[in-house]
CSV table of C-alpha atoms and ligand atoms in Angstrom, one decimal:
chain,number,residue,atom,x,y,z
A,150,MET,CA,45.8,-162.9,85.6
A,151,GLN,CA,45.3,-166.0,88.0
A,152,ARG,CA,49.1,-166.8,87.0
A,153,VAL,CA,49.5,-163.0,88.3
A,154,LYS,CA,47.9,-163.4,91.5
A,155,GLN,CA,49.6,-166.9,92.3
A,156,PHE,CA,53.2,-165.7,91.4
A,157,LEU,CA,52.4,-162.8,94.1
A,158,ALA,CA,50.9,-164.8,96.7
A,159,ASP,CA,53.9,-167.5,96.6
A,160,ASN,CA,56.4,-164.6,97.1
A,161,ASP,CA,53.9,-163.2,100.1
A,162,PHE,CA,53.1,-159.9,98.9
A,163,GLN,CA,49.5,-159.4,100.4
A,164,VAL,CA,47.4,-156.5,99.4
A,165,ALA,CA,43.8,-157.9,100.3
A,166,GLY,CA,45.1,-160.0,102.6
A,167,ILE,CA,46.4,-156.7,104.6
A,168,ASP,CA,43.9,-156.9,107.8
A,169,PRO,CA,43.4,-153.0,109.4
A,170,ALA,CA,42.3,-153.8,112.7
A,171,ALA,CA,45.4,-156.1,113.6
A,172,LEU,CA,47.4,-153.3,112.2
A,173,LEU,CA,46.2,-150.7,114.1
A,174,ARG,CA,46.8,-152.3,117.3
A,175,GLN,CA,50.2,-153.0,116.5
A,176,PHE,CA,50.8,-149.4,115.6
A,177,ASP,CA,49.1,-148.3,119.0
A,178,ASP,CA,51.4,-150.6,121.0
A,179,ALA,CA,54.3,-149.4,118.8
A,180,MET,CA,53.3,-145.8,119.7
A,181,THR,CA,52.4,-146.6,123.1
A,182,ARG,CA,56.1,-148.7,123.7
A,183,GLY,CA,57.8,-145.5,122.0
A,184,LEU,CA,56.4,-142.6,124.3
A,185,ALA,CA,57.8,-144.7,127.5
A,186,GLY,CA,61.1,-144.7,125.7
A,187,ALA,CA,61.5,-148.9,124.5
A,188,ALA,CA,64.1,-148.5,122.0
A,189,ASP,CA,62.2,-151.4,119.8
A,190,ALA,CA,59.2,-149.5,119.3
A,191,LEU,CA,58.2,-146.2,117.5
A,192,PRO,CA,60.7,-143.4,117.9
A,193,MET,CA,57.7,-140.8,118.9
A,194,ILE,CA,59.8,-137.5,119.3
A,195,PRO,CA,58.0,-135.0,121.2
A,196,ALA,CA,58.7,-131.6,119.3
A,197,TYR,CA,58.3,-129.4,122.3
A,198,LEU,CA,56.0,-127.3,120.0
A,199,THR,CA,52.6,-126.4,121.9
A,200,ILE,CA,49.9,-125.5,119.3
A,201,THR,CA,47.7,-122.8,121.4
A,202,ARG,CA,50.4,-120.1,121.1
A,203,PRO,CA,49.3,-117.0,118.8
A,204,VAL,CA,51.0,-116.7,115.9
A,205,PRO,CA,52.3,-112.6,115.5
A,206,ILE,CA,51.4,-110.2,112.7
A,207,ASN,CA,52.9,-108.5,110.1
A,208,THR,CA,56.6,-110.0,111.7
A,209,ARG,CA,58.7,-111.7,108.9
A,210,VAL,CA,60.9,-115.0,109.5
A,211,ALA,CA,63.1,-116.7,107.4
A,212,VAL,CA,62.5,-120.3,106.5
A,213,LEU,CA,64.5,-123.1,105.1
A,214,ASP,CA,62.9,-126.4,104.0
A,215,ALA,CA,65.4,-129.4,104.0
A,216,GLY,CA,63.7,-132.0,102.2
A,217,GLY,CA,64.2,-135.4,100.6
A,218,THR,CA,64.8,-133.9,97.2
A,219,ASN,CA,64.9,-130.2,97.1
A,220,LEU,CA,66.2,-127.3,100.0
A,221,ARG,CA,63.9,-124.3,99.6
A,222,VAL,CA,63.8,-121.2,101.2
A,223,ALA,CA,61.2,-117.9,101.5
A,224,THR,CA,60.2,-115.4,104.1
A,225,VAL,CA,56.7,-115.8,105.4
A,226,TRP,CA,54.9,-113.1,107.3
A,227,PHE,CA,51.1,-114.4,108.9
A,228,ASP,CA,48.2,-111.1,107.9
A,229,ALA,CA,45.6,-110.0,110.4
A,230,HIS,CA,43.4,-112.5,109.7
A,231,GLY,CA,46.1,-115.1,109.9
A,232,LYS,CA,47.1,-115.6,106.0
A,233,PRO,CA,50.3,-116.4,105.1
A,234,HIS,CA,52.5,-114.4,102.8
A,235,MET,CA,55.5,-116.1,100.9
A,236,GLU,CA,58.2,-114.0,99.6
A,237,ASN,CA,62.0,-114.4,98.4
A,238,PHE,CA,61.2,-118.1,97.6
A,239,ALA,CA,64.1,-119.9,95.8
A,240,ARG,CA,64.6,-123.9,95.6
A,241,SER,CA,68.2,-126.0,94.8
A,242,PRO,CA,68.7,-129.4,95.4
A,243,MET,CA,69.0,-130.8,98.6
A,244,PRO,CA,72.4,-131.2,99.9
A,245,GLY,CA,73.6,-134.7,99.8
A,246,THR,CA,71.5,-136.1,96.9
A,247,GLN,CA,74.3,-135.2,94.3
A,248,GLY,CA,77.1,-136.8,96.0
A,249,GLU,CA,78.9,-137.3,99.4
A,250,LEU,CA,79.2,-134.5,101.3
A,251,SER,CA,81.4,-133.6,104.8
A,252,ALA,CA,79.3,-132.1,108.0
A,253,GLY,CA,81.3,-128.9,107.1
A,254,GLU,CA,80.1,-129.0,103.3
A,255,PHE,CA,76.3,-130.1,104.1
A,256,TYR,CA,75.8,-126.7,106.7
A,257,GLU,CA,78.0,-124.4,104.2
A,258,ALA,CA,75.4,-125.3,101.2
A,259,LEU,CA,72.6,-124.9,103.9
A,260,ALA,CA,73.9,-121.5,105.4
A,261,GLU,CA,75.4,-120.1,101.8
A,262,PHE,CA,71.2,-120.5,100.8
A,263,LEU,CA,69.6,-119.1,103.4
A,264,ALA,CA,71.7,-116.2,104.6
A,265,PRO,CA,70.5,-113.5,102.3
A,266,LEU,CA,67.1,-114.0,103.5
A,267,ALA,CA,67.9,-114.6,107.3
A,268,ALA,CA,69.7,-111.1,107.1
A,269,LYS,CA,66.2,-109.7,106.0
A,270,THR,CA,64.3,-111.4,109.5
A,271,SER,CA,64.9,-111.9,113.2
A,272,ALA,CA,64.6,-115.4,113.7
A,273,VAL,CA,64.3,-118.8,111.3
A,274,GLY,CA,62.0,-121.5,111.4
A,275,PHE,CA,64.2,-124.6,109.8
A,276,CYS,CA,62.0,-127.9,108.4
A,277,PHE,CA,64.3,-130.8,108.7
A,278,SER,CA,62.4,-133.7,107.3
A,279,TYR,CA,64.6,-136.6,108.9
A,280,PRO,CA,64.6,-138.3,112.2
A,281,ALA,CA,66.0,-136.2,114.5
A,282,ALA,CA,65.7,-135.8,118.6
A,283,ILE,CA,64.4,-132.1,119.4
A,284,THR,CA,65.6,-130.2,122.6
A,285,PRO,CA,63.2,-128.5,124.1
A,286,ASP,CA,64.8,-125.2,123.3
A,287,CYS,CA,64.0,-126.6,119.7
A,288,ASP,CA,67.4,-127.7,118.5
A,289,ALA,CA,67.6,-131.2,117.1
A,290,GLN,CA,70.4,-134.0,116.8
A,291,LEU,CA,70.3,-136.1,113.8
A,292,LEU,CA,69.4,-139.7,114.5
A,293,ARG,CA,70.0,-141.2,111.1
A,294,TRP,CA,69.8,-140.1,107.4
A,295,THR,CA,66.4,-141.5,105.3
A,296,LYS,CA,65.6,-141.1,101.5
A,297,GLN,CA,69.2,-142.0,100.8
A,298,ILE,CA,71.0,-138.7,101.7
A,299,LYS,CA,74.6,-138.7,101.6
A,300,ALA,CA,76.5,-137.0,104.6
A,301,PRO,CA,77.2,-139.6,106.8
A,302,ALA,CA,79.6,-137.0,109.0
A,303,VAL,CA,75.9,-134.9,110.0
A,304,VAL,CA,74.2,-137.9,111.9
A,305,GLY,CA,75.2,-137.0,115.4
A,306,THR,CA,75.5,-133.4,114.6
A,307,MET,CA,72.9,-130.9,116.3
A,308,VAL,CA,71.4,-129.2,113.1
A,309,GLY,CA,70.1,-126.0,114.0
A,310,SER,CA,72.8,-125.0,116.3
A,311,SER,CA,75.8,-126.3,113.4
A,312,LEU,CA,73.8,-123.8,110.9
A,313,ARG,CA,73.6,-120.9,113.3
A,314,GLN,CA,77.3,-121.3,113.8
A,315,GLN,CA,77.6,-120.9,110.0
A,316,LEU,CA,75.5,-118.0,109.6
A,317,ALA,CA,76.9,-116.3,112.3
A,318,ARG,CA,80.3,-116.6,110.1
A,319,ARG,CA,78.2,-115.0,107.6
A,320,GLY,CA,77.3,-111.8,109.7
A,321,CYS,CA,73.8,-112.8,110.4
A,322,ASP,CA,73.4,-114.9,113.6
A,323,ARG,CA,69.7,-116.1,114.3
A,324,PRO,CA,67.6,-118.1,116.7
A,325,ILE,CA,66.9,-121.2,114.9
A,326,ALA,CA,63.7,-123.7,116.1
A,327,VAL,CA,64.1,-126.7,113.8
A,328,LEU,CA,61.0,-128.9,113.3
A,329,ASN,CA,60.0,-132.1,111.2
A,330,ASP,CA,58.2,-131.3,108.2
A,331,THR,CA,55.1,-133.4,109.5
A,332,VAL,CA,55.2,-131.5,112.3
A,333,ALA,CA,55.0,-128.2,110.6
A,334,THR,CA,52.1,-129.8,108.3
A,335,LEU,CA,49.9,-130.0,111.2
A,336,LEU,CA,50.8,-126.5,112.4
A,337,ALA,CA,50.0,-125.7,108.8
A,338,GLY,CA,46.5,-126.9,109.2
A,339,LYS,CA,46.1,-125.5,112.8
A,340,SER,CA,46.8,-122.0,111.1
A,341,ALA,CA,44.7,-122.3,108.2
A,342,GLY,CA,41.6,-123.5,110.2
A,343,VAL,CA,41.4,-121.6,113.0
A,344,ALA,CA,37.9,-120.9,112.2
A,345,ARG,CA,36.7,-124.4,112.1
A,346,HIS,CA,37.1,-125.3,115.8
A,347,TYR,CA,39.0,-128.8,115.1
A,348,ALA,CA,39.2,-131.3,118.3
A,349,SER,CA,42.8,-132.2,117.2
A,350,TYR,CA,45.2,-132.4,114.4
A,351,VAL,CA,47.5,-134.6,112.4
A,352,GLY,CA,50.0,-133.7,109.9
A,353,PHE,CA,51.0,-136.0,107.8
A,354,ILE,CA,53.4,-136.8,104.7
A,355,LEU,CA,54.0,-139.1,101.5
A,356,GLY,CA,56.1,-137.5,99.0
A,357,THR,CA,59.5,-139.0,99.2
A,358,GLY,CA,59.3,-140.5,102.2
A,359,THR,CA,56.6,-140.8,104.8
A,360,ASN,CA,55.8,-139.6,108.5
A,361,THR,CA,53.0,-138.6,110.7
A,362,ALA,CA,52.6,-136.2,113.6
A,363,TYR,CA,50.0,-135.7,115.7
A,364,VAL,CA,48.9,-133.9,119.2
A,365,GLU,CA,49.7,-136.2,122.3
A,366,ARG,CA,48.8,-135.2,126.3
A,367,ASN,CA,51.7,-134.3,127.6
A,368,ASP,CA,51.2,-136.8,130.8
A,369,HIS,CA,51.0,-139.7,128.0
A,370,ILE,CA,54.5,-139.2,127.1
A,371,ARG,CA,56.1,-141.5,130.0
A,372,LYS,CA,59.9,-141.2,128.7
A,373,CYS,CA,59.9,-136.8,129.3
A,374,GLN,CA,60.2,-135.6,133.0
A,375,GLY,CA,58.9,-132.6,134.0
A,376,LEU,CA,56.4,-131.5,131.5
A,377,ASN,CA,53.2,-129.4,132.7
A,378,PRO,CA,50.7,-132.9,132.6
A,379,ALA,CA,48.0,-130.1,131.3
A,380,GLU,CA,49.2,-129.0,128.6
A,381,SER,CA,49.8,-131.5,124.9
A,382,MET,CA,52.4,-131.0,122.1
A,383,ALA,CA,52.6,-132.2,118.5
A,384,ILE,CA,54.9,-135.6,118.5
A,385,ASN,CA,56.7,-136.8,115.5
A,386,ILE,CA,56.0,-140.2,115.2
A,387,GLU,CA,58.6,-141.4,112.6
A,388,SER,CA,55.9,-143.8,111.3
A,389,GLY,CA,58.1,-145.0,108.1
A,390,SER,CA,60.2,-146.7,110.5
A,391,PHE,CA,56.5,-149.2,111.7
A,392,ALA,CA,58.0,-152.8,111.4
A,393,GLN,CA,55.0,-154.9,112.0
A,394,ALA,CA,53.5,-154.5,108.5
A,395,PRO,CA,53.6,-157.9,107.0
A,396,VAL,CA,56.6,-157.7,104.3
A,397,SER,CA,56.9,-160.3,100.9
A,398,ARG,CA,59.9,-161.4,99.7
A,399,PHE,CA,60.8,-158.7,97.3
A,400,ASP,CA,60.3,-155.9,99.6
A,401,LYS,CA,63.1,-158.1,101.2
A,402,LEU,CA,65.1,-158.2,98.2
A,403,PHE,CA,64.6,-154.2,97.3
A,404,ASP,CA,65.4,-153.8,101.1
A,405,ALA,CA,68.7,-155.1,100.6
A,406,THR,CA,69.6,-152.4,97.6
A,407,THR,CA,69.2,-149.6,99.7
A,408,ALA,CA,72.1,-147.6,101.5
A,409,ASP,CA,69.9,-148.0,104.7
A,410,CYS,CA,69.4,-151.7,104.6
A,411,GLY,CA,66.7,-153.0,107.5
A,412,SER,CA,65.2,-149.9,108.5
A,413,TYR,CA,62.0,-148.3,107.8
A,414,SER,CA,60.6,-151.2,105.7
A,415,PHE,CA,57.0,-149.3,106.0
A,416,GLU,CA,58.1,-146.3,104.5
A,417,LYS,CA,60.0,-148.6,101.8
A,418,MET,CA,56.4,-150.1,101.3
A,419,ILE,CA,54.9,-146.5,100.3
A,420,ALA,CA,57.0,-143.9,99.5
A,421,GLY,CA,57.7,-142.0,96.4
A,422,ALA,CA,61.7,-142.6,96.8
A,423,TYR,CA,61.4,-146.7,96.8
A,424,LEU,CA,57.9,-147.5,95.0
A,425,GLY,CA,59.6,-147.5,91.4
A,426,GLY,CA,62.7,-149.6,93.3
A,427,LEU,CA,60.2,-152.3,94.6
A,428,GLY,CA,57.7,-152.4,91.0
A,429,GLY,CA,61.4,-152.5,89.4
A,430,ILE,CA,62.3,-155.6,91.3
A,431,ILE,CA,59.0,-157.7,91.4
A,432,LEU,CA,59.3,-156.9,87.2
A,433,HIS,CA,62.8,-158.5,87.4
A,434,GLU,CA,61.8,-161.2,89.4
A,435,ALA,CA,58.7,-162.3,87.3
A,436,ALA,CA,61.0,-162.4,83.8
A,437,ARG,CA,62.8,-164.5,85.8
A,438,ALA,CA,59.9,-167.1,86.8
A,439,GLY,CA,59.1,-166.7,82.9
A,440,LEU,CA,55.9,-164.5,82.9
A,441,PHE,CA,57.2,-162.4,80.0
A,442,THR,CA,58.1,-163.3,76.6
A,443,PRO,CA,61.5,-164.1,75.8
A,444,ALA,CA,62.5,-160.6,74.8
A,445,THR,CA,60.3,-158.5,77.4
A,446,ALA,CA,62.3,-161.1,79.8
A,447,GLN,CA,66.0,-160.0,78.5
A,448,ALA,CA,65.5,-156.4,78.4
A,449,LEU,CA,63.6,-156.0,82.0
A,450,LEU,CA,66.5,-157.8,83.6
A,451,ALA,CA,68.4,-155.1,82.2
A,452,MET,CA,66.8,-152.4,82.5
A,453,PRO,CA,67.6,-150.5,86.1
A,454,LEU,CA,65.2,-149.8,88.6
A,455,PRO,CA,62.3,-147.3,87.4
A,456,SER,CA,61.8,-143.9,89.1
A,457,ASN,CA,58.6,-144.4,91.0
A,458,GLN,CA,57.4,-141.3,88.2
A,459,GLU,CA,57.9,-144.0,86.1
A,460,LEU,CA,56.1,-146.9,87.8
A,461,ALA,CA,53.2,-144.8,88.4
A,462,ALA,CA,52.7,-143.5,85.0
A,463,PHE,CA,53.0,-146.7,83.2
A,464,CYS,CA,50.7,-148.0,85.6
A,465,HIS,CA,48.3,-144.8,85.0
A,466,ASN,CA,48.5,-145.3,81.2
A,467,PRO,CA,50.4,-148.2,80.2
A,468,PHE,CA,50.1,-146.9,76.6
A,469,LEU,CA,52.1,-144.0,76.8
A,470,SER,CA,55.2,-146.0,78.4
A,471,PRO,CA,57.4,-143.0,79.9
A,472,GLY,CA,61.1,-143.3,80.3
A,473,HIS,CA,62.7,-147.2,80.5
A,474,PHE,CA,59.5,-148.6,79.8
A,475,ALA,CA,59.5,-146.9,76.0
A,476,THR,CA,62.7,-149.2,75.6
A,477,LEU,CA,60.7,-152.4,76.3
A,478,PRO,CA,59.8,-154.7,73.6
A,479,LEU,CA,55.8,-155.6,75.5
A,480,THR,CA,53.6,-157.4,73.7
A,481,GLU,CA,50.3,-156.7,74.5
A,482,ALA,CA,49.8,-159.8,77.0
A,483,ASP,CA,53.2,-158.7,78.2
A,484,ARG,CA,51.9,-154.9,79.2
A,485,ARG,CA,49.0,-156.5,80.6
A,486,THR,CA,51.4,-159.0,83.2
A,487,ALA,CA,53.2,-155.4,84.3
A,488,LEU,CA,50.3,-153.6,84.8
A,489,GLU,CA,48.8,-156.4,86.7
A,490,LEU,CA,51.7,-157.1,88.2
A,491,CYS,CA,52.9,-153.1,89.8
A,492,THR,CA,49.0,-152.4,90.2
A,493,PRO,CA,49.4,-154.0,93.0
A,494,VAL,CA,52.3,-151.8,94.5
A,495,TYR,CA,50.1,-148.9,94.5
A,496,GLU,CA,46.9,-150.6,95.9
A,497,ARG,CA,49.1,-151.9,98.9
A,498,ALA,CA,50.6,-148.7,99.6
A,499,ALA,CA,47.4,-146.8,99.3
A,500,ARG,CA,46.0,-149.5,102.4
A,501,LEU,CA,49.4,-149.2,104.3
A,502,THR,CA,48.9,-145.2,104.3
A,503,ALA,CA,45.0,-145.4,105.2
A,504,ILE,CA,45.8,-147.2,108.3
A,505,ASN,CA,48.9,-145.1,109.3
A,506,ILE,CA,46.6,-141.8,109.2
A,507,ALA,CA,43.7,-144.0,110.9
A,508,ALA,CA,46.6,-144.8,113.6
A,509,ALA,CA,47.2,-141.1,114.3
A,510,VAL,CA,43.9,-140.2,114.0
A,511,ILE,CA,42.4,-143.0,116.7
A,512,ARG,CA,45.3,-141.7,118.9
A,513,THR,CA,44.4,-138.4,119.8
A,514,GLY,CA,41.6,-139.7,121.3
A,515,THR,CA,39.1,-137.2,119.6
A,516,GLY,CA,36.8,-136.9,116.9
A,517,ALA,CA,33.7,-138.1,118.7
A,518,ASP,CA,31.7,-135.1,118.2
A,519,PRO,CA,30.9,-133.9,114.6
A,520,LEU,CA,31.1,-130.5,115.3
A,521,HIS,CA,34.7,-130.7,116.5
A,522,PRO,CA,36.3,-133.1,113.9
A,523,VAL,CA,40.1,-134.0,113.5
A,524,ALA,CA,41.7,-132.1,111.5
A,525,ILE,CA,44.3,-134.3,109.2
A,526,ASN,CA,46.4,-131.9,106.8
A,527,MET,CA,47.8,-134.0,103.9
A,528,ASP,CA,51.0,-133.4,101.9
A,529,GLY,CA,53.4,-134.4,99.7
A,530,SER,CA,53.7,-135.1,96.3
A,531,THR,CA,53.6,-138.6,96.5
A,532,TYR,CA,50.0,-138.8,97.9
A,533,HIS,CA,48.7,-136.0,96.1
A,534,ARG,CA,50.5,-136.6,92.6
A,535,THR,CA,50.1,-140.1,91.5
A,536,LYS,CA,47.1,-140.8,89.3
A,537,ALA,CA,47.9,-144.6,89.4
A,538,ILE,CA,44.5,-146.2,90.7
A,539,ALA,CA,43.7,-142.8,91.7
A,540,PHE,CA,45.8,-142.7,94.6
A,541,ALA,CA,44.3,-140.2,96.8
A,542,ALA,CA,41.2,-140.8,96.8
A,543,ARG,CA,41.7,-144.6,97.1
A,544,VAL,CA,43.6,-143.7,100.4
A,545,GLN,CA,40.5,-141.7,101.2
A,546,GLY,CA,37.9,-144.8,100.4
A,547,HIS,CA,40.0,-147.2,103.3
A,548,LEU,CA,40.2,-144.1,105.5
A,549,ARG,CA,36.6,-143.7,105.8
A,550,ASP,CA,36.0,-147.8,105.8
A,551,ILE,CA,38.4,-147.9,109.1
A,552,LEU,CA,37.2,-144.3,111.0
A,553,ALA,CA,33.5,-144.0,110.3
A,554,PRO,CA,32.5,-147.6,111.8
A,555,ARG,CA,34.9,-146.0,114.6
A,556,GLY,CA,32.7,-143.3,115.1
A,557,ILE,CA,35.4,-140.7,114.1
A,558,HIS,CA,34.6,-137.3,112.5
A,559,TYR,CA,37.7,-136.2,110.6
A,560,GLU,CA,38.4,-133.4,107.9
A,561,LEU,CA,41.3,-134.0,104.8
A,562,LEU,CA,42.9,-130.8,104.4
A,563,ALA,CA,45.3,-129.9,102.1
A,564,VAL,CA,47.3,-126.4,102.9
A,565,GLU,CA,49.7,-125.5,100.1
A,566,GLU,CA,53.2,-125.1,101.4
A,567,SER,CA,52.4,-126.8,104.3
A,568,PRO,CA,56.2,-127.9,105.6
A,569,ILE,CA,57.1,-124.0,104.9
A,570,ILE,CA,53.9,-122.5,106.4
A,571,GLY,CA,54.7,-124.7,109.8
A,572,ALA,CA,58.3,-123.6,110.1
A,573,ALA,CA,57.0,-119.9,109.8
A,574,VAL,CA,54.8,-120.4,112.8
A,575,ALA,CA,57.6,-122.7,114.8
A,576,GLY,CA,60.1,-119.7,113.7
A,577,LEU,CA,57.6,-117.0,114.9
A,578,THR,CA,56.1,-118.9,118.2
A,579,ARG,CA,59.3,-120.6,119.7
B,285,BGC,C1,61.5,-139.2,107.7
B,285,BGC,C2,61.0,-138.3,108.3
B,285,BGC,C3,59.9,-137.2,107.4
B,285,BGC,C4,59.4,-137.6,106.6
B,285,BGC,C5,58.9,-136.7,105.1
B,285,BGC,C6,61.0,-140.0,106.5
B,285,BGC,O1,61.7,-140.2,105.7
B,285,BGC,O2,62.4,-140.4,108.2
B,285,BGC,O3,61.4,-137.3,109.5
B,285,BGC,O4,59.4,-136.4,108.1
B,285,BGC,O5,60.8,-138.4,105.7
B,285,BGC,O6,59.5,-136.2,104.5
């Protein structure tokens, strides 16, 4: 145990040493500077969606949800009680995850999938889970790809109008409201919690990627001119790009293997697309440093980087050895060493996740009144399904440790299919 701890410390891998108060200050500063338009801060992208408009009832809207792994479509309508009804659901792999696409091929793939549903409705809500600058009429310009999507020519294009053109070619020209998945998650939390009178809302996602949205007063959004100072709007923080979390030598080695090396370091420390690879690098380096028996070290060095699912399953039950781990000639001591090396990947992710969520909650400036807590809608497979270290419960513990002493009241929500429901709200209310 000591040997593993020393090895992690020698490589600057911090878990207990992470200082929540210091990171919260840095998060807050990066948010403030981002709202003022600083380029080296958090993007803080205004969603141009107020959260106060009533959602029309009994009206169908088509929804396209472009996530890191899947492309999903559905039609949605809300009944008189505000309950969403989802129909015509279909899923296929996200274009750009199965080989590189041109911009034309990318938008054709989206339109092909969406057109039959768009034809049944008069508007589209498009949940686009990537950093994109939103225009006041809810179109969006892709700033960069994350999650290793391969369609480089799409960067810089307007995703709403490009998709609309492709839909028009198929005979179903429809207005499209584009929003980030965290903004959709925030809206889904709002629509599910109308009866509770929350003070404010946060949408948080930890799946293939990670990000956070919250509601900001317009007069704080200094980089935007002409906003009504009496109103507020949802802000997509792009919290995965936070650059001040303390990285280890392993994070740097792993980052060098990614297509977007040097960016989104926070996302690469906590999100599902990356945790497996990071754990794999740690195992490789430990094998090189002589922490395993020779046979295991050799096998580890030949093993490709595991997926997050494989690594998390191993950390949850090291005797089940799924996927690549099954091929390793692990002795009892090797198995213990591998577990002790990789569990901290999840422990650190849980701490950083809690700090990230708390930063957004604190930023709302609300929650002092227990009658009106802050609603935090939590979405994403990595948060909800990682069994290693009972991940979600661990995050919740850290979050309580940060927010309770500050007297902030909050409630965690988990609205099913949040990105789709929130995109439906945007499509209907824009
Ligand atoms: C993207 C965000 C998105 C998040 C969660 C990140 O990679 O940059 O825009 O909200 O993943 O899907």
